[in-house]
Short mmCIF file of C-alpha atoms and ligand atoms in Angstrom, two decimals:
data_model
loop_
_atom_site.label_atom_id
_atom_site.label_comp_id
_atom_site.label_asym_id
_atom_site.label_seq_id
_atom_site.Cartn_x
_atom_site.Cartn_y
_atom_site.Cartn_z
CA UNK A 1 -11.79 10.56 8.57
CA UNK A 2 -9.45 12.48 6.66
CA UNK A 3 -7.81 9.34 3.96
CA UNK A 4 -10.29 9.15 1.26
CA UNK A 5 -8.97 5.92 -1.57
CA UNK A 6 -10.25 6.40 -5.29
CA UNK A 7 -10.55 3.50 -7.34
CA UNK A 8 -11.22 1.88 -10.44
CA UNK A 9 -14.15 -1.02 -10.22
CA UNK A 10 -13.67 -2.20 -13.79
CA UNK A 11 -10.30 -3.47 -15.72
CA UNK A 12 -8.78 0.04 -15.87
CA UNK A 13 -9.18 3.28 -17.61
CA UNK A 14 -12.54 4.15 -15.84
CA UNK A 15 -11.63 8.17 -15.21
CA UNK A 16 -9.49 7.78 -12.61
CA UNK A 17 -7.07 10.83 -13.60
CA UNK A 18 -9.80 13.01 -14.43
CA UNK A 19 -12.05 12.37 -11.66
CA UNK A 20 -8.91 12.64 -8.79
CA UNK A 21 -7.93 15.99 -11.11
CA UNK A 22 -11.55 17.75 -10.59
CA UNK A 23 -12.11 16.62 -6.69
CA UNK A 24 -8.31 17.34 -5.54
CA UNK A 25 -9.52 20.85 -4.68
CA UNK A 26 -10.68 19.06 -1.70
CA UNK A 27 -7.87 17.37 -0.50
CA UNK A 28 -4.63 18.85 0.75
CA UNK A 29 -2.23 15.21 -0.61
CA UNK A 30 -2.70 13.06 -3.60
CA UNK A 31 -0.84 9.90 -3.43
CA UNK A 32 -0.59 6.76 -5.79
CA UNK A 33 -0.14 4.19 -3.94
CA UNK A 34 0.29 0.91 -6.33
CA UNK A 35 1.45 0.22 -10.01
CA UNK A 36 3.91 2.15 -12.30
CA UNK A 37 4.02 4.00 -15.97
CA UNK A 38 1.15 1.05 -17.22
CA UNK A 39 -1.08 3.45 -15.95
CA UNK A 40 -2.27 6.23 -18.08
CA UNK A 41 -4.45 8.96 -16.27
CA UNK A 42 -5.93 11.53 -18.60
CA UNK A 43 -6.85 14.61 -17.74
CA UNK A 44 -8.47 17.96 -19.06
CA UNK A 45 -8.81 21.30 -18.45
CA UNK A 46 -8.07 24.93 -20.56
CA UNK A 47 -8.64 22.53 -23.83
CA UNK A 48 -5.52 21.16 -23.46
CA UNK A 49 -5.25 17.11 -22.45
CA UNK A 50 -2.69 15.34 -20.09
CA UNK A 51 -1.96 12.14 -19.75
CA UNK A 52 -0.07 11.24 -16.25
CA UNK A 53 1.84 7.48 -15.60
CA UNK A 54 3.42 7.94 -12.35
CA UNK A 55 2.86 11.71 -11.06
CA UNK A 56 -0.49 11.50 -9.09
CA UNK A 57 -3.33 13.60 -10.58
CA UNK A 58 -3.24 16.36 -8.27
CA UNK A 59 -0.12 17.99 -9.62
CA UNK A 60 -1.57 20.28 -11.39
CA UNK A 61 -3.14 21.74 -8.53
CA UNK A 62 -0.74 24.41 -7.35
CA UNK A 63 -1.24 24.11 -3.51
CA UNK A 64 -1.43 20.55 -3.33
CA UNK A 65 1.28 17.93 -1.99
CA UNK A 66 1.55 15.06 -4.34
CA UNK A 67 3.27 11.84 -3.25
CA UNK A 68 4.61 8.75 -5.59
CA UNK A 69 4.69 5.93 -2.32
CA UNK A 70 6.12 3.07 -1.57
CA UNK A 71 3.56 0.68 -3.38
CA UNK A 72 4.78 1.91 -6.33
CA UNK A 73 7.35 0.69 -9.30
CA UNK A 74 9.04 3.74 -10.89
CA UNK A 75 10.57 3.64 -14.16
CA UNK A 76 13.06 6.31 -13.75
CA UNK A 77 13.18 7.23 -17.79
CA UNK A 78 9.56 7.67 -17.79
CA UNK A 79 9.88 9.76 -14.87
CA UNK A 80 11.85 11.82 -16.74
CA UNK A 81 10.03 12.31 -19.23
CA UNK A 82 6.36 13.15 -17.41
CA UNK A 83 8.42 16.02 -15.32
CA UNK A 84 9.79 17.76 -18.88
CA UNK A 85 6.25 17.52 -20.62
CA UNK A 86 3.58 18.35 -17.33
CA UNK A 87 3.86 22.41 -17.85
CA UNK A 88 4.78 23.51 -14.25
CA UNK A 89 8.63 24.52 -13.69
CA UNK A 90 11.31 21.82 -11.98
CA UNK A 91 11.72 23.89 -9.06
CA UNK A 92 7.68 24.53 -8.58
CA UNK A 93 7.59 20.03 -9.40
CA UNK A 94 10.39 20.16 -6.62
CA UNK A 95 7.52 21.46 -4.58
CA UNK A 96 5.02 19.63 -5.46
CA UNK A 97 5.95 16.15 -5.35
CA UNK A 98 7.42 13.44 -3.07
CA UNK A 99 8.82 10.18 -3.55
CA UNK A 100 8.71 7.42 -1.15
CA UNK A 101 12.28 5.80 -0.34
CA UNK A 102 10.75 2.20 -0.32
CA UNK A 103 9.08 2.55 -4.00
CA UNK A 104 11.15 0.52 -5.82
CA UNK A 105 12.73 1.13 -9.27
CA UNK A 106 12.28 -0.73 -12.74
CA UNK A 107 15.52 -1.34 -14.16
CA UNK A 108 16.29 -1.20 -18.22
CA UNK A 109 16.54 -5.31 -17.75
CA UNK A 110 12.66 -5.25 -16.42
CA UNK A 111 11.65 -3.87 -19.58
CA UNK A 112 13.32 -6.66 -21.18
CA UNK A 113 12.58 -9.27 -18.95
CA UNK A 114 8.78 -8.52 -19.53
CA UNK A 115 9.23 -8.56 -23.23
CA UNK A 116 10.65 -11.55 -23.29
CA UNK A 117 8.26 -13.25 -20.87
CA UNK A 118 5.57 -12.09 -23.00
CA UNK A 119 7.21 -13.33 -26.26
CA UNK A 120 7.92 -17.44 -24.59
CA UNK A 121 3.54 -17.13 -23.28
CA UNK A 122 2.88 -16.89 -27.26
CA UNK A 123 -1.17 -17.41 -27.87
CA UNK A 124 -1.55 -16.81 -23.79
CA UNK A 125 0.24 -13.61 -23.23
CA UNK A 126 -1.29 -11.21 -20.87
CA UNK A 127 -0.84 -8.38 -23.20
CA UNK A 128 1.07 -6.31 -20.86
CA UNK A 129 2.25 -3.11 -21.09
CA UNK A 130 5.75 -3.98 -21.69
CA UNK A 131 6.42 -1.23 -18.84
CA UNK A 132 8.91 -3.56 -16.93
CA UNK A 133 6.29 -4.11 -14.09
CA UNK A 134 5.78 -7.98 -13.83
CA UNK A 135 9.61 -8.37 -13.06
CA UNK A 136 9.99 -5.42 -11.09
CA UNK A 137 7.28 -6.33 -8.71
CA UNK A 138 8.77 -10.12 -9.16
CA UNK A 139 11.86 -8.67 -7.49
CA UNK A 140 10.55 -7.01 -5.26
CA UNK A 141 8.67 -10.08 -3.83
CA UNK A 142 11.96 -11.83 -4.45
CA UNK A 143 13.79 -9.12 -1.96
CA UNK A 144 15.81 -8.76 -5.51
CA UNK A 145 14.99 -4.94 -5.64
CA UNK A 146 16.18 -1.45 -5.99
CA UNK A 147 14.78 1.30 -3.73
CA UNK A 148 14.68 4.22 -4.47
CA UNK A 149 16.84 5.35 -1.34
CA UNK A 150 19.32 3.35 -2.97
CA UNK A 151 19.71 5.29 -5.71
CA UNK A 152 21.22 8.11 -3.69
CA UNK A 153 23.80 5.78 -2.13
CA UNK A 154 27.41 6.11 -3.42
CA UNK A 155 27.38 2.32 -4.56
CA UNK A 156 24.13 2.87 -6.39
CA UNK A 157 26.43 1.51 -9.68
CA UNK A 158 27.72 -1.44 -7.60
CA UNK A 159 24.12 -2.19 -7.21
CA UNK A 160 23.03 -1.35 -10.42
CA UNK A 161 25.40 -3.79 -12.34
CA UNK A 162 24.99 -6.58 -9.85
CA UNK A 163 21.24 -6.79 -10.17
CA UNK A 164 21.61 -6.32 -13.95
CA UNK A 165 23.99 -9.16 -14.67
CA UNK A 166 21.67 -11.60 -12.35
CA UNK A 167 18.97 -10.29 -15.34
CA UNK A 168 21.21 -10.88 -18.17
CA UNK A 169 21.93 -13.96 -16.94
CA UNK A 170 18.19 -15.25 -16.98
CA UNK A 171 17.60 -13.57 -20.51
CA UNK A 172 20.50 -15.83 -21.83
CA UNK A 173 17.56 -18.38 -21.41
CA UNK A 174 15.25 -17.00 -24.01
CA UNK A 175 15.46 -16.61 -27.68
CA UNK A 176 15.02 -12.73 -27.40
CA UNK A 177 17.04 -9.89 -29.00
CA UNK A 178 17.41 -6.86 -27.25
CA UNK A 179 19.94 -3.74 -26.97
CA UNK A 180 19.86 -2.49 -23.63
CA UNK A 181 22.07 0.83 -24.15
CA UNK A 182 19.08 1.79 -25.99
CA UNK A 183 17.35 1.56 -22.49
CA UNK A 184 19.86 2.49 -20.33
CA UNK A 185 20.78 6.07 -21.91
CA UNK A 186 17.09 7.24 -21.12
CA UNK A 187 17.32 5.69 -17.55
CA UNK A 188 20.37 7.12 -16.34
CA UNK A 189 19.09 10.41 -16.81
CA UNK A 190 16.18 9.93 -15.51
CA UNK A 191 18.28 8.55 -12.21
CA UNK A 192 19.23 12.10 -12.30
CA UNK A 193 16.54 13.73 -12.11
CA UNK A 194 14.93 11.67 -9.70
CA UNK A 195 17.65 12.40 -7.43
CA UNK A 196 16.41 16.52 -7.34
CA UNK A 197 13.34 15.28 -5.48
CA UNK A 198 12.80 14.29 -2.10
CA UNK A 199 13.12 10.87 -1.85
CA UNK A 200 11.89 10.27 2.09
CA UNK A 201 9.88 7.83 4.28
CA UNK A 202 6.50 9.18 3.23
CA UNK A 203 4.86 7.17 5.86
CA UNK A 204 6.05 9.42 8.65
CA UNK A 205 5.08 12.18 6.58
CA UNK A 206 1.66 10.85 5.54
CA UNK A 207 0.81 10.25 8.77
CA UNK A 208 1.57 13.63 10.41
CA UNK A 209 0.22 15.11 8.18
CA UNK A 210 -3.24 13.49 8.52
CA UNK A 211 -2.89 13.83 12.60
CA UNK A 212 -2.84 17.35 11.78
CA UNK A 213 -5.77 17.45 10.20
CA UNK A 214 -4.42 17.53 6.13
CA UNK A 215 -6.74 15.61 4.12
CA UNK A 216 -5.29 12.74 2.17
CA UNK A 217 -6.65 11.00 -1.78
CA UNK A 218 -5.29 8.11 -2.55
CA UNK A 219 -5.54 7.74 -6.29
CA UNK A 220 -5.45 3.70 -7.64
CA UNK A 221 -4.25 2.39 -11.00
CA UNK A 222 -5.24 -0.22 -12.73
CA UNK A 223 -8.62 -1.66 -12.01
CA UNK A 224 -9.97 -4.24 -9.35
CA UNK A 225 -10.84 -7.00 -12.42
CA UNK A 226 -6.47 -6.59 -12.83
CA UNK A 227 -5.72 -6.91 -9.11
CA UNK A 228 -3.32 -9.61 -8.41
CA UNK A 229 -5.05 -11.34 -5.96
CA UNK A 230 -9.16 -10.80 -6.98
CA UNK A 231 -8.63 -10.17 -10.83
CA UNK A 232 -8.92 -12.01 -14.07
CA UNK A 233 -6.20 -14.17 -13.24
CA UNK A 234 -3.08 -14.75 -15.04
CA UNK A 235 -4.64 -11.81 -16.77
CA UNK A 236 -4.02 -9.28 -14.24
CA UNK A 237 -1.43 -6.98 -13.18
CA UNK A 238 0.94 -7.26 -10.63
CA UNK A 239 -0.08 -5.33 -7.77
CA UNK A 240 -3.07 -5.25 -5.50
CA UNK A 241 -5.21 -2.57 -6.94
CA UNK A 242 -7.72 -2.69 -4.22
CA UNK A 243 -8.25 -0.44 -1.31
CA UNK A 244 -6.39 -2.29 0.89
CA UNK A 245 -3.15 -1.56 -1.06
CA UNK A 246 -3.47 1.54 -0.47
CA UNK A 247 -2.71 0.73 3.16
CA UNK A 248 -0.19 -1.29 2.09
CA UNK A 249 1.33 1.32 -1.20
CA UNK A 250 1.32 4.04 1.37
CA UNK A 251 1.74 3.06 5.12
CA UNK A 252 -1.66 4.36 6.60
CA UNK A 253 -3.78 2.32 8.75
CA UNK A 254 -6.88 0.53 7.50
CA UNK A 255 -8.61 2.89 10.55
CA UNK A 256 -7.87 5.66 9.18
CA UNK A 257 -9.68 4.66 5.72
CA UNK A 258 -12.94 7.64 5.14
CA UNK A 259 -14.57 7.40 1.81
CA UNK A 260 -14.08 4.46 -0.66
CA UNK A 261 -14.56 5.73 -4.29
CA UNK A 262 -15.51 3.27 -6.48
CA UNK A 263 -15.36 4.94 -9.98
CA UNK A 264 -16.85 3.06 -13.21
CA UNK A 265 -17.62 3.49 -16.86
CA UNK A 266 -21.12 3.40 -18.12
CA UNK A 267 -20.43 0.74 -19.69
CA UNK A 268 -17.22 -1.57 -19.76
CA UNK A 269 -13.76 -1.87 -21.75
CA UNK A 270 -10.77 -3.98 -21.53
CA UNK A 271 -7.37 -3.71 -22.91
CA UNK A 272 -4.67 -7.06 -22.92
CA UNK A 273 -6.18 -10.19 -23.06
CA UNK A 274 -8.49 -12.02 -20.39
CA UNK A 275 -11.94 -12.55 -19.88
CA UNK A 276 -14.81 -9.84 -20.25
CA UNK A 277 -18.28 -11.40 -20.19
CA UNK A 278 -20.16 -8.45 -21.95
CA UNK A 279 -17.43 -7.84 -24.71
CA UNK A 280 -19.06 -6.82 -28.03
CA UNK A 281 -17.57 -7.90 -30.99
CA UNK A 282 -20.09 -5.89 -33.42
CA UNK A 283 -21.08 -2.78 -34.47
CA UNK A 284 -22.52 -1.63 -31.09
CA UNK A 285 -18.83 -2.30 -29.50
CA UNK A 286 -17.66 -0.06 -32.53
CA UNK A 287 -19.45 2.48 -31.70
CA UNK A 288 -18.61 2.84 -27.97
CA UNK A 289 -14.83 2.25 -28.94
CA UNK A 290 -15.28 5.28 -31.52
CA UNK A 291 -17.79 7.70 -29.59
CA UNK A 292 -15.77 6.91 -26.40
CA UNK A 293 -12.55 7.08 -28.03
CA UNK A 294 -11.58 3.74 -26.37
CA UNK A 295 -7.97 3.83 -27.46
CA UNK A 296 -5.40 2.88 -24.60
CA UNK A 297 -4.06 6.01 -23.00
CA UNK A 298 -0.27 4.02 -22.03
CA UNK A 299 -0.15 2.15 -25.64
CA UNK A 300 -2.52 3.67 -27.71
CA UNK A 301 -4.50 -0.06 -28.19
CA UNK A 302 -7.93 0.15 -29.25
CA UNK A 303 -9.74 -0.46 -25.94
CA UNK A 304 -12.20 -3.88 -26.21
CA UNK A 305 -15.49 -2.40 -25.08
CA UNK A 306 -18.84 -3.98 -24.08
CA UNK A 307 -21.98 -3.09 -21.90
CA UNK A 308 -22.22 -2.59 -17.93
CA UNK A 309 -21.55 -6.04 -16.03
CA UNK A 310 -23.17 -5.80 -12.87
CA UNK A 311 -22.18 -8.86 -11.35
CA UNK A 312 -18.19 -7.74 -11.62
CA UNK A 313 -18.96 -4.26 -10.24
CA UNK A 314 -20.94 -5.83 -7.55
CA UNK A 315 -17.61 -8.09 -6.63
CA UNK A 316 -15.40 -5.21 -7.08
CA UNK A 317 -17.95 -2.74 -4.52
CA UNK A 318 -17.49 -5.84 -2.04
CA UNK A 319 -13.79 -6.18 -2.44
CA UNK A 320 -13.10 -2.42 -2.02
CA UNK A 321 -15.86 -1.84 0.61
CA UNK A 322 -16.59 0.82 -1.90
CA UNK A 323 -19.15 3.62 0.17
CA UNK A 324 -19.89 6.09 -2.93
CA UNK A 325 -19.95 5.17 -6.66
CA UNK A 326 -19.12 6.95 -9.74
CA UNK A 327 -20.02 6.89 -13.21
CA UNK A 328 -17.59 8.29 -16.00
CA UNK A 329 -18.08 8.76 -19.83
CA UNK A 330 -22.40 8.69 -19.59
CA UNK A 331 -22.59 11.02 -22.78
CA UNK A 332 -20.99 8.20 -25.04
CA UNK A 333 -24.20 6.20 -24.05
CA UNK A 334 -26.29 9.14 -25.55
CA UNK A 335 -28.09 8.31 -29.57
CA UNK A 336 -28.58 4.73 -28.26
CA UNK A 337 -31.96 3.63 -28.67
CA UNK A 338 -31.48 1.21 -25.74
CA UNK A 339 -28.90 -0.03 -23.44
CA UNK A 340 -28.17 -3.31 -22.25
CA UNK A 341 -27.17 -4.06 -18.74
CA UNK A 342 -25.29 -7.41 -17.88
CA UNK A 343 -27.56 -8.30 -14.08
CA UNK A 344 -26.09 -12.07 -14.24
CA UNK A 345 -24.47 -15.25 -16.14
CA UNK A 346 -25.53 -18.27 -17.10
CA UNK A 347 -22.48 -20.54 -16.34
CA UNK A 348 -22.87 -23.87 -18.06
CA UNK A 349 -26.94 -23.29 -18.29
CA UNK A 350 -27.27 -21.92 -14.56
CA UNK A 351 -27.95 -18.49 -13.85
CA UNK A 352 -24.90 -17.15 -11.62
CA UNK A 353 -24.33 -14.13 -9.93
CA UNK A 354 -20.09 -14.75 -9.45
CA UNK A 355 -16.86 -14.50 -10.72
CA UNK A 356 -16.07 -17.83 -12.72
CA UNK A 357 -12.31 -18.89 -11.45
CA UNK A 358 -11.14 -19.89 -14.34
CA UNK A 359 -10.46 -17.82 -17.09
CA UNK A 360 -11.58 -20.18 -19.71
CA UNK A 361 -14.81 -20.14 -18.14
CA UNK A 362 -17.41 -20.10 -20.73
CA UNK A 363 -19.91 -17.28 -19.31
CA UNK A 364 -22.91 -16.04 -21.38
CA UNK A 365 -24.22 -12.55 -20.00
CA UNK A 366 -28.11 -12.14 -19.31
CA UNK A 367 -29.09 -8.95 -19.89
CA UNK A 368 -31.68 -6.74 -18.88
CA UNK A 369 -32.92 -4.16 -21.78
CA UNK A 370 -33.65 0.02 -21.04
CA UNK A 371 -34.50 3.02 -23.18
CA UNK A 372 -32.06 5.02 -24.16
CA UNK A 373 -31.79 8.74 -24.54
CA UNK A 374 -31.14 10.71 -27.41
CA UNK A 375 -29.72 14.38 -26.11
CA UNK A 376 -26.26 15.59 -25.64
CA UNK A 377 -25.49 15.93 -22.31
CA UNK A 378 -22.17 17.51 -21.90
CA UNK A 379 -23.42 20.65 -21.36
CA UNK A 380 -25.66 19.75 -18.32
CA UNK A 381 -24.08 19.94 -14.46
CA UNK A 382 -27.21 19.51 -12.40
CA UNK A 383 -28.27 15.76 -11.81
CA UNK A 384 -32.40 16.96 -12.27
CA UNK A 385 -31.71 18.08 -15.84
CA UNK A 386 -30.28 14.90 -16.84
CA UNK A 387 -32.45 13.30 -19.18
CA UNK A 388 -34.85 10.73 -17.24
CA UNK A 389 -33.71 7.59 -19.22
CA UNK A 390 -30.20 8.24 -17.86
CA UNK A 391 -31.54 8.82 -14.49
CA UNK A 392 -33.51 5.24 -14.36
CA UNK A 393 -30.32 4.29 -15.77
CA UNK A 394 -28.01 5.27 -12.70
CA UNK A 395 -30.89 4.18 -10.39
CA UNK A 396 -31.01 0.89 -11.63
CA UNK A 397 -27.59 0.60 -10.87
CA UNK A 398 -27.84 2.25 -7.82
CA UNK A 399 -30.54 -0.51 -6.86
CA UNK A 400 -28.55 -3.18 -8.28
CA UNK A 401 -25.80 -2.72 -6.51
CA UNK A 402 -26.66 -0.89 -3.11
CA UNK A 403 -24.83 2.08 -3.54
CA UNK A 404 -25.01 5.37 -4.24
CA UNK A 405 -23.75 6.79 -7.11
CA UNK A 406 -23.02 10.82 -5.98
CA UNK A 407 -20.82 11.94 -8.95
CA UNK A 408 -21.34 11.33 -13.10
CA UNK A 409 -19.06 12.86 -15.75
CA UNK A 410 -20.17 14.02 -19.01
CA UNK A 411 -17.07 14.65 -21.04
CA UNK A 412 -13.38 14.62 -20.21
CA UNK A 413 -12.81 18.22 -19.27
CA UNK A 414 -12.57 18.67 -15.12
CA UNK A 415 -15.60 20.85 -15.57
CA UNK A 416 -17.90 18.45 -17.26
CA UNK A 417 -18.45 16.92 -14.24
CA UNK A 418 -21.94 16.81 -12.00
CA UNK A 419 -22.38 15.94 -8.09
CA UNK A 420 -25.42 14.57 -6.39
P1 GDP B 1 -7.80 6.27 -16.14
O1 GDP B 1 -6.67 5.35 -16.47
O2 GDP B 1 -8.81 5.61 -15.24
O3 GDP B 1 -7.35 7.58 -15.59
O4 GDP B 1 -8.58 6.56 -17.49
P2 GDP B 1 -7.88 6.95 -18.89
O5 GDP B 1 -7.45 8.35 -18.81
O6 GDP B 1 -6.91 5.93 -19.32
O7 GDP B 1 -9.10 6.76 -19.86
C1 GDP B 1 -10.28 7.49 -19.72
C2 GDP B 1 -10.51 8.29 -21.03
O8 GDP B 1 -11.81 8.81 -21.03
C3 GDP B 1 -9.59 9.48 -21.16
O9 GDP B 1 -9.35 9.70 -22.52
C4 GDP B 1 -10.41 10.62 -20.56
O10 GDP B 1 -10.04 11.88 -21.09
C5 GDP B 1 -11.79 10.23 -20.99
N1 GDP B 1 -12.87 10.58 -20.08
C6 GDP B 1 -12.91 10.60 -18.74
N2 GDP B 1 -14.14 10.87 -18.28
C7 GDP B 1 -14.92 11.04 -19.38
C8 GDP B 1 -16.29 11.31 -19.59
O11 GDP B 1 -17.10 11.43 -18.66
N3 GDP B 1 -16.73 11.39 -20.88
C9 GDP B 1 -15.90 11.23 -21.94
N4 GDP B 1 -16.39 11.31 -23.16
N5 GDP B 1 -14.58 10.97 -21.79
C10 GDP B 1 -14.12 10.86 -20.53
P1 IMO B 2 -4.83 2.66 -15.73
O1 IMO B 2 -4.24 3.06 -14.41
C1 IMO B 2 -5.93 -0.55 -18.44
C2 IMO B 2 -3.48 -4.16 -18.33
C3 IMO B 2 -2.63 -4.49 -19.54
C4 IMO B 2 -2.57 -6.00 -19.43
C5 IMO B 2 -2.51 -6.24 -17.93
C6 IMO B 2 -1.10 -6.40 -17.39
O2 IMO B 2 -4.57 3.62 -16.83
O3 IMO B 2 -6.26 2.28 -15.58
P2 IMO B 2 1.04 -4.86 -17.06
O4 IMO B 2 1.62 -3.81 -17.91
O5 IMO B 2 0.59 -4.40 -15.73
O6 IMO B 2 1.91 -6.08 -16.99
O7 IMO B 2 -0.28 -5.34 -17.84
O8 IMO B 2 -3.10 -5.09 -17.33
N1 IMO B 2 -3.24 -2.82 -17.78
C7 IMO B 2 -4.12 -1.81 -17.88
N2 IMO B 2 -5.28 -1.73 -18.55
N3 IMO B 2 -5.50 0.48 -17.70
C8 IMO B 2 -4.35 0.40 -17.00
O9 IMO B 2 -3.97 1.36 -16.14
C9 IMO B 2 -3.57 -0.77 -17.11
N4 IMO B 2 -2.39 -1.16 -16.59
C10 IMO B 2 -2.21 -2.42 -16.99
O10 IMO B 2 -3.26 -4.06 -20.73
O11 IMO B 2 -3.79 -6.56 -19.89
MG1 MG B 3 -5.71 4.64 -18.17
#
């Protein structure tokens, strides 16, 4: 099979962008295929650190075909902004990437609308990005969109100013001060530069290309515990961040699905509000927040952080049909004198082994305790030198779980990375 899908497990912010970055040498087209600029991918290589929101990880890679499809919301100021900062040339970028002509755009009024919504939930807000991506997929769902085809259409403005009076008219609703030139300015540009690219139906393209043989990596956003559907709901995103959206986010068959990536922290953060069993509220969640610099890569929040919790990985491995796990950011675990690992709840005094429904579930974690390690591991790229506390860690997990985990990363460069 040549259409491999990379995903997060967790609630974001597992590694994604570095883990697509260091294994696109192997694929011949990176695509995202859901969510917008609230993603933040890092990546790093040559000391120097990027952090991606809508260009897939791959483009740094200068023989690869990156492709923004149609499951997508793009935020054409952000746009913008990504293609002047990334390093490579416009006309080598012009090269590089593709945009599909179904992704639809955010508008300046999504930004607003989202601000506002998020203002009227008060104590309950979701603690979105603020990126504009709630209404933009609302519209979409609505069939109250913009396309990005549209945007090269001479009544693009007609367009423009219809579906931004419908959004003015809502926000006359809500006790919320904005000034949307200071949007717009930023946007408009951005229209124009998004225009230089080829804006085509990537799903024709996609699949030639993989009938010919090219070798295709999905790359997800967000995290399965934020997917619309199977998430922390109303604390979730708007998109389906699961595997099967990238059938959906890019036009390729569920058939043609190879490998199934599952990709998770050593341990667990969260960012926004919403449940998270095995949060720790202490020193020990200190620590990981400051040793794993758990500070949001999109907003620069500090990340809530807490141990592994394997009943939610085991839900997200079942959701995705994940085939090979793996682990990111093992060397903040090392100087712990033991770990904790979250192998159930206790729901109401019963031991459980699922995701409550409700998000004011109360959900005690029951953990189960193992030694810690005290080396550095950064340095290390073969899995036998690891130390042999983190190995019984991964192979609990591995047992745990049912599934293999074939790659661990030590550090955030595209080197520091080991495969089993
Ligand atoms: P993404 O959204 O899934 O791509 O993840 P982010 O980039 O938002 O957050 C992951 C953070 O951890 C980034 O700052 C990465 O540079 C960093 N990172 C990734 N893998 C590792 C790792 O194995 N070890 C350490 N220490 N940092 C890592
Ligand atoms: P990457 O791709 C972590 C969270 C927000 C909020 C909720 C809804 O970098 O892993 P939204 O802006 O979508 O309305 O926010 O989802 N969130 C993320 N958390 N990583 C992300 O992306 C996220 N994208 C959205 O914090 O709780
Ligand atoms: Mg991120």
């Amino acid at each position: 099979m040549n259409f491999d899908i990379l995903l997060g497990l967790q609630w974001g912010d597992e590694g994604k962008g570095k883990i697509v970055d260091a294994i696109s040498p192997d694929y011949d087209i990176i695509a995202r295929f859901q969510g917008g600029p609230n993603a933040g991918h890092s990546l790093e290589f040559n000391n120097i650190k990027h952090v991606l929101h809508l260009i897939p990880s791959g483009i740094f890679h200068n023989n690869k075909l990156n492709i923004i499809g149609n499951g997508v919301v793009i935020d054409p100021a952000v746009f913008k902004k990504e293609i002047e900062n990334l390093g490579p040339s416009l006309s080598e970028l012009l090269k590089r990437l593709i945009i599909s002509s179904r992704a639809n755009i955010i508008l300046p009024t999504h930004r607003i609308l989202d601000a506002a919504y998020e203002l009227q939930k008060g104590s309950e807000k979701i603690g979105s990005t603020l990126k504009g991506i709630g209404p933009a997929y609302t519209d979409k769902a609505a069939r109250n969109g913009m396309r990005a085809w549209e945007i090269l259409r001479p009544d693009f403005m007609k367009k423009y100013d219809s579906h931004t009076s419908y959004h003015l008219a809502i926000l006359k609703n809500h006790d919320f001060k904005f000034d949307i030139e200071e949007y717009e300015a930023g946007w408009f540009e951005g229209i124009e530069i998004l225009r230089k690219f080829r804006i085509i139906n990537t799903e024709y393209l996609i699949n030639d290309l993989i009938i010919q043989g090219k070798k295709l990596l999905a790359e997800g956003a967000q995290g399965t515990m934020l997917d619309v559907d199977f998430g922390s709901y109303p604390y979730v995103t708007s998109s389906n961040t699961i595997s099967s959206g990238a059938c959906t986010g890019l036009g390729v068959s569920p058939k043609k699905v190879g490998e199934i990536f599952g990709i998770f922290k050593a341990y667990c953060t969260r960012v926004g509000s919403g449940p998270f069993p095995t949060e720790l509220n202490d020193q020990t969640g200190n620590r990981l927040r400051e040793t794993g610099n758990e500070f949001g890569s999109t907003t620069g929040r500090p990340r809530r952080c807490g141990w592994l919790d394997i009943p939610s990985l085991k839900y997200s491995i079942m959701i995705n049909g994940v085939t090979k796990l793996f682990m990111t950011k093992a060397d903040v675990l090392s100087g712990f004198k033991t770990l904790k690992i979250c192998t159930s709840y206790k729901i109401g005094g019963k031991e459980c082994h699922e995701i409550p429904i409700s998000p004011d579930s109360v959900v005690e974690p029951v953990y189960t305790e193992l030694p810690g390690w005290e080396e550095s591991i950064g340095e290390i790229r073969e899995y036998d030198s690891l130390p042999g506390a983190l190995k019984r860690y991964i192979e609990f997990i591995e047992t745990l779980t049912g599934t293999p985990v074939t790659l661990i990363s030590v550090g955030p460069d595209r080197k520091e990375t080991i495969t089993r």
